[in-house]
Coordinates of C-alpha atoms in Angstrom, one line a residue:
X1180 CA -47.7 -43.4 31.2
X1181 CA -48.8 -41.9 27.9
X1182 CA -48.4 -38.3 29.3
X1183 CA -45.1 -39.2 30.5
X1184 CA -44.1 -40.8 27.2
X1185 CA -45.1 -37.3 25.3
X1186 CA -43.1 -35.4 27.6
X1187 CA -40.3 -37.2 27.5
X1188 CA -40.7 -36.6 23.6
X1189 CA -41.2 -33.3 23.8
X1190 CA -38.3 -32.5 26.3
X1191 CA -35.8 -34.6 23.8
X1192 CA -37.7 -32.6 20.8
X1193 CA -36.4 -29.2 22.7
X1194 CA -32.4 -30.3 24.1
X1195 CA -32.0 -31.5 20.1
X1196 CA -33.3 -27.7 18.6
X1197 CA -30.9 -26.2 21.3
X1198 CA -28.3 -28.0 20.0
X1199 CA -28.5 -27.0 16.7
X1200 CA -29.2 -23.3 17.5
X1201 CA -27.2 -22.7 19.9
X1202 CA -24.1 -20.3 18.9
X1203 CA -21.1 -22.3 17.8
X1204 CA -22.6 -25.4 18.3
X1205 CA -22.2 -28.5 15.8
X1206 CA -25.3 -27.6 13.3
X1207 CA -23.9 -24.3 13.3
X1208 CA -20.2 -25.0 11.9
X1209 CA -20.7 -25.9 7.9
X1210 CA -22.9 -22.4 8.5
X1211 CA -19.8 -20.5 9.9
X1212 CA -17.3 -22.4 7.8
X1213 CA -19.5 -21.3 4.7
X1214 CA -19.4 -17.5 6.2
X1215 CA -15.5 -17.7 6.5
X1216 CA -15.0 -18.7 3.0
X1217 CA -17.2 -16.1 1.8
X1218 CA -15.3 -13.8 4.1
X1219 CA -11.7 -15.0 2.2
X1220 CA -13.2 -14.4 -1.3
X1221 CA -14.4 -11.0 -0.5
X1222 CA -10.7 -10.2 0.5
X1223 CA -9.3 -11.8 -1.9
X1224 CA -10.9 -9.9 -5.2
X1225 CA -10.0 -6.4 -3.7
X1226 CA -6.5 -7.8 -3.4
X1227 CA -6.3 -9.3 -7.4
X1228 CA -8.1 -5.8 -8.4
X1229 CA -5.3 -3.4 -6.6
X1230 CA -2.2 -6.4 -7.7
X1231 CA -4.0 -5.4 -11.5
X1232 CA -4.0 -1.9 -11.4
X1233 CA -0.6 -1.9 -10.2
X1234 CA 0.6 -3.9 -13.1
X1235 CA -0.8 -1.6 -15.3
X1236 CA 0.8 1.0 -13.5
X1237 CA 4.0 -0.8 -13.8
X1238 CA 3.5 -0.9 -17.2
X1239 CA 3.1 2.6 -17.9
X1240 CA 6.1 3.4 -15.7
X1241 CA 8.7 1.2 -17.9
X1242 CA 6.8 1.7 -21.5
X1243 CA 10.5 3.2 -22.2
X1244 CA 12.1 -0.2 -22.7
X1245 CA 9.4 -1.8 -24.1
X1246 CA 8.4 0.5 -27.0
X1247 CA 10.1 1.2 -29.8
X1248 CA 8.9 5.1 -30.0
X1249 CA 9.3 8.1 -28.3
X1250 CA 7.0 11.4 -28.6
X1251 CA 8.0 14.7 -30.3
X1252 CA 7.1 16.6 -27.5
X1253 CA 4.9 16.5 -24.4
X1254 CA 1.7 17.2 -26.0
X1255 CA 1.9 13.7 -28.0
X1256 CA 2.4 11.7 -24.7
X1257 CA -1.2 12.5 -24.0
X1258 CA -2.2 9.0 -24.6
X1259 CA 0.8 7.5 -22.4
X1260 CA -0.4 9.9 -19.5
X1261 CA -4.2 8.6 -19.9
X1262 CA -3.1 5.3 -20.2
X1263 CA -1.6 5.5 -16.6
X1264 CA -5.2 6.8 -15.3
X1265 CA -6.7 3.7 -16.0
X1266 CA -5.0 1.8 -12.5
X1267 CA -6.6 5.1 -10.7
X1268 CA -9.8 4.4 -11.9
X1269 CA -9.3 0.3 -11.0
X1270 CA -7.7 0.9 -7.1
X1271 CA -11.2 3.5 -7.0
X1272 CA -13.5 0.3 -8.1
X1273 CA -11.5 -1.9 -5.8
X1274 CA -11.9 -0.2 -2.8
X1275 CA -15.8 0.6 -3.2
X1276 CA -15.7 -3.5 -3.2
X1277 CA -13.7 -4.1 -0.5
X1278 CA -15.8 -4.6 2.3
X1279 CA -13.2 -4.1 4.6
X1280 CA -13.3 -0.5 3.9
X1281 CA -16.7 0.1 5.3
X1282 CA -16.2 -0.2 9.2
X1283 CA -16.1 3.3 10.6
X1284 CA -12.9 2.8 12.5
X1285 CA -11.0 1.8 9.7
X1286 CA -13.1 4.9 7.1
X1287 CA -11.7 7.3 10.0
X1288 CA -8.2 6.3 10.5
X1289 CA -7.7 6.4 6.5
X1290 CA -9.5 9.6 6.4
X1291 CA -7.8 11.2 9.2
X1292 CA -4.2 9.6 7.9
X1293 CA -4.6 11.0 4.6
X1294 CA -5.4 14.4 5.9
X1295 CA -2.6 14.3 8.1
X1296 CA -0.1 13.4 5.1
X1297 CA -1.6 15.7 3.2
X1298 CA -0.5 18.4 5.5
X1299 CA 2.7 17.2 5.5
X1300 CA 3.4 17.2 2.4
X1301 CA 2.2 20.7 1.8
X1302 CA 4.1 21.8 4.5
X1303 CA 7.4 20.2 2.8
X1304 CA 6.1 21.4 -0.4
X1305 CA 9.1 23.7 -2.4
X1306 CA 12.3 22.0 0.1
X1307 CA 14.2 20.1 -2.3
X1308 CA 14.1 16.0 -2.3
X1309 CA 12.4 16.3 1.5
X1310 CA 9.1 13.8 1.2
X1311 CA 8.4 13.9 5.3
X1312 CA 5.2 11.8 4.3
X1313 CA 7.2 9.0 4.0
X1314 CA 7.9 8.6 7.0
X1315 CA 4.0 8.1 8.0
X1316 CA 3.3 5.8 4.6
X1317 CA 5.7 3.7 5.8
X1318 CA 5.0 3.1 10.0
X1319 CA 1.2 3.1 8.8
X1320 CA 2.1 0.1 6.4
X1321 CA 4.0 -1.5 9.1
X1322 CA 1.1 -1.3 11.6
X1323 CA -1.6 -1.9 9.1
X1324 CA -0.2 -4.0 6.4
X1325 CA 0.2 -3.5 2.7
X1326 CA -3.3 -2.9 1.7
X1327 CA -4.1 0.2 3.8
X1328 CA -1.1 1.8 3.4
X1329 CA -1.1 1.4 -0.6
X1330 CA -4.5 3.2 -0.6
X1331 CA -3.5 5.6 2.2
X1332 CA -0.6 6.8 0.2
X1333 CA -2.9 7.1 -3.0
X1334 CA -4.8 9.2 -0.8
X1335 CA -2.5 11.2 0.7
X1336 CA -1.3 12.5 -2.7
X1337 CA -4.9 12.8 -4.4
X1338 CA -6.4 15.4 -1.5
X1339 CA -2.6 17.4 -1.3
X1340 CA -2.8 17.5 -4.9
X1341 CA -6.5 18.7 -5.1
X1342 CA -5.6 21.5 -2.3
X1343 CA -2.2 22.2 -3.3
X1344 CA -3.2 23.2 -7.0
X1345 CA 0.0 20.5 -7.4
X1346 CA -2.4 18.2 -10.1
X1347 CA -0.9 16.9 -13.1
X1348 CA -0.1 14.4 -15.4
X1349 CA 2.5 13.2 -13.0
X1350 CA -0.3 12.9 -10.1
X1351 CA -1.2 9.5 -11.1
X1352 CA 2.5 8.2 -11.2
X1353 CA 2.8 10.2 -7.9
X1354 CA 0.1 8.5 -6.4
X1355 CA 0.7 4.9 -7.3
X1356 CA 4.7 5.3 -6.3
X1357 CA 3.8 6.4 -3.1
X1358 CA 1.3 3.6 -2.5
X1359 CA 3.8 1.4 -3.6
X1360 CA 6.1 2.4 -0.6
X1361 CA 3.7 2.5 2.1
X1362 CA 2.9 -1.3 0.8
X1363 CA 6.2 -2.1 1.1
X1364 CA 6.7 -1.3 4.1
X1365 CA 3.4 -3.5 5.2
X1366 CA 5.4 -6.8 3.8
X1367 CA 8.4 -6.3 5.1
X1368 CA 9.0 -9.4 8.3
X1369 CA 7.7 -9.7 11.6
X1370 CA 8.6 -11.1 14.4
X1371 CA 6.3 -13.8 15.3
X1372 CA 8.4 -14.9 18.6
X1373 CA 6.0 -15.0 21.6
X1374 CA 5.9 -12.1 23.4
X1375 CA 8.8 -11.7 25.8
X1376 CA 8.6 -10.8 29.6
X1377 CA 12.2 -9.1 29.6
X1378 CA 12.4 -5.4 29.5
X1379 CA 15.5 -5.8 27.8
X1380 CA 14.3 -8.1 24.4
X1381 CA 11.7 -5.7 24.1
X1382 CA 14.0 -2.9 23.7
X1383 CA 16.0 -4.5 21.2
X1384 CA 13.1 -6.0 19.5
X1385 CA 11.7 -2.6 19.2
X1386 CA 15.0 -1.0 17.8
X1387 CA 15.8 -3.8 15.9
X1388 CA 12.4 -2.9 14.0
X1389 CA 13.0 0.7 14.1
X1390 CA 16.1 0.1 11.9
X1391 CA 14.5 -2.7 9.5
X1392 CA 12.1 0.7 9.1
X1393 CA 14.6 3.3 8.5
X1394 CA 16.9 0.8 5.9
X1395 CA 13.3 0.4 4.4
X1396 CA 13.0 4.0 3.9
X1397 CA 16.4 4.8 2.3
X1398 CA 15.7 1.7 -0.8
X1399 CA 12.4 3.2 -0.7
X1400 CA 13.5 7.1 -1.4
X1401 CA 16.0 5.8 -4.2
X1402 CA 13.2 3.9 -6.0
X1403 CA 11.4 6.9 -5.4
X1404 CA 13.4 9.2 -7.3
X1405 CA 14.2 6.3 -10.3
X1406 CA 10.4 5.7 -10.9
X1407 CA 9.3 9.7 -11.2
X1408 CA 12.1 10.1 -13.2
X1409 CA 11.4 7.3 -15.6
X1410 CA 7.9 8.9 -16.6
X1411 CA 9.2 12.1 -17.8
X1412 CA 12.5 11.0 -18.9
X1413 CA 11.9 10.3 -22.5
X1414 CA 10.5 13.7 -23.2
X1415 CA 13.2 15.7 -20.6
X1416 CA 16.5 14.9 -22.5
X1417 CA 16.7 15.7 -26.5
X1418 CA 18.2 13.3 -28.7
X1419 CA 21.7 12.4 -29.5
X1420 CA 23.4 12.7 -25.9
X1421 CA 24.8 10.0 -23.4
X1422 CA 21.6 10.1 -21.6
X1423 CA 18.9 10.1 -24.4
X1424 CA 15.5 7.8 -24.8
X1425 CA 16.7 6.0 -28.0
X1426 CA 13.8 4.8 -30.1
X1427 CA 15.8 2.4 -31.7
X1428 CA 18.1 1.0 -28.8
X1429 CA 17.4 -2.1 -26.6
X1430 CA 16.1 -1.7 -23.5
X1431 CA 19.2 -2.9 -22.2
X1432 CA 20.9 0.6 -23.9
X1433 CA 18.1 2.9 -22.7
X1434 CA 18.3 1.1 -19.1
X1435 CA 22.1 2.1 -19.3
X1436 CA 21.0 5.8 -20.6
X1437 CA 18.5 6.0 -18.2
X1438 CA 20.6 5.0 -14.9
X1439 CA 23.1 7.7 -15.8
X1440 CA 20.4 10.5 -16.4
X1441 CA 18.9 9.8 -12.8
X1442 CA 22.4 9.5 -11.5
X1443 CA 23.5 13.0 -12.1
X1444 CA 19.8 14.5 -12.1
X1445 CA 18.3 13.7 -9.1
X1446 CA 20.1 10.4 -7.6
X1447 CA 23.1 12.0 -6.1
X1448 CA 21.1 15.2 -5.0
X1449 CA 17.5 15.4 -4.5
X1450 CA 17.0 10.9 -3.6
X1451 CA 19.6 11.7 -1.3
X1452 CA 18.1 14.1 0.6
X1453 CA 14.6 11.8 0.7
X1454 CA 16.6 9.1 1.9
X1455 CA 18.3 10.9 5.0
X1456 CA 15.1 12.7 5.7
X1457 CA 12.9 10.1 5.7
X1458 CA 15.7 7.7 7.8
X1459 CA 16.3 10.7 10.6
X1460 CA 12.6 11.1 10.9
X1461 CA 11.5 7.4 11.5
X1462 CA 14.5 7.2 14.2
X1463 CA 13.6 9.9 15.7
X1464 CA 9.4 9.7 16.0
X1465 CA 9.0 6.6 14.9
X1466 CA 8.6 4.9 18.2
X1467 CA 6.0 7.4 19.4
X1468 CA 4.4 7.1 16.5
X1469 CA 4.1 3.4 16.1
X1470 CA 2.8 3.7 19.7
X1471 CA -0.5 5.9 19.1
X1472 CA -1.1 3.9 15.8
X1473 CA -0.9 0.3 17.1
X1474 CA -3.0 1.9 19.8
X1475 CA -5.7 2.1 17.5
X1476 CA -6.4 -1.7 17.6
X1477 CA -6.9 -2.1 13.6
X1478 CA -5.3 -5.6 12.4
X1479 CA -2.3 -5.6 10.6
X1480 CA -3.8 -6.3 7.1
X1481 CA -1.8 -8.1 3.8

């Protein structure tokens, strides 16, 4: 009797250690609740990090209707140039944090993605208002969200500037507008109807999103063109015309000035060639293309 008592302990001993080691059972779930939360912090500093570095970016784009002073020449905007370093320096930081960033696949596909858009756009390099790396920012961010196209686009214009000779003190503002549109394109809606069975939804679903894309790409050209002209803009125009930075104007005055300059510099000619570009060549490969990147299995990340 005593030896069947001890068993009997020993056996309920043993079934209540399974229970609580076994994977996914019930004194495993505080465990994997405590994981997951851990998980959603270490996404979510990466994301406050780039939103902060693209403030300050932000910033340095539209000092013109903030500040009341303008430099003498291009050699005094020095410090304004430096200033917009700083978010480069930030989005570096954030992504040696985000964790994210270290599986292989996803280390690849950004790697292989920049080089590629860095080809591009050295290929495309001298033909005037043609940016054919839009057109890859923007299905990339659609595929794989906001995050990975903002850093693929900061990417793509560090290593083409690097091989290029193209570097600058425009690179930075380059490099952050560019990471801005491939972002863009990763918020943009889905459609979270459940999948359809009916060759013909699917069709429309799919050129429904095709042109959502290529609208996408012709706002995204035009802000484009505004936000490299708005870096260079006070030291491009001399004083005293319709279209000059005024130190002493309101910004609503130098907003004014500043529309009309990009109107007849670049709007009307070189944005409009981006935006017809970059809309042709998402209608035309843009299917294929989303194709081989969803193919890739990498989910679509905010």
């Amino acid at each position: 009797m005593t030896e069947m008592s001890t068993n009997a302990r020993e056996t309920n001993r043993d079934n209540a250690h399974n229970v609580h080691s076994a994977p996914g059972s019930v004194g495993d779930r505080p465990r994997q609740r405590a994981d997951q939360a851990r998980q959603r912090r270490s996404i979510r500093w990466p994301s406050w990090i780039l939103g902060g570095g693209s403030v300050l970016a932000a910033a340095a784009f539209a000092w013109p209707f903030f500040v009341s002073a303008v430099p003498a020449d291009a050699q005094v905007a020095v410090p304004i140039v430096a200033f917009a370093l700083i978010p480069a320096l930030i989005v570096a930081l954030a992504l040696t944090l985000d964790r994210e960033m270290y599986t292989a696949k996803t280390v690849a596909l950004l790697g292989v993605l920049s080089a590629v858009g860095a080809a591009v756009r050295i290929a495309g390099a001298g033909v005037g208002g043609v940016e054919a790396v839009f057109v890859l920012l923007i299905l990339a961010g659609r595929v794989y969200g906001a995050r990975f196209a903002f850093l693929l686009g900061l990417l793509t214009i560090a290593v083409s500037s690097v091989l290029w000779g193209g570097f600058g003190p425009w690179t930075p503002f380059q490099m952050f507008a560019c990471g801005w549109v491939g972002a863009g394109a990763g918020l943009l809606p889905r459609s979270h109807n459940a999948p359809s069975h009916s060759a013909t939804t699917r069709r429309w679903r799919a050129r429904s999103e095709i042109a959502l894309l290529a609208v996408y790409g012709v706002v995204a050209s035009y802000l484009f063109g505004l936000l490299m002209n708005l870096w260079f803009w006070p030291f491009a125009v001399g004083s005293g015309t319709d279209i000059s930075y005024q130190a002493a104007a309101d910004p609503g005055q130098n907003f004014a000035s500043f529309a009309l300059y990009s109107l007849v510099t670049s709007t009307l000619t070189w944005d409009t060639v981006r935006a017809i570009t970059t809309m042709v060549g998402i209608a035309l490969v843009g299917p294929a293309v989303l194709a081989a990147l969803r193919r890739a299995r990498l989910s679509p990340r905010r």
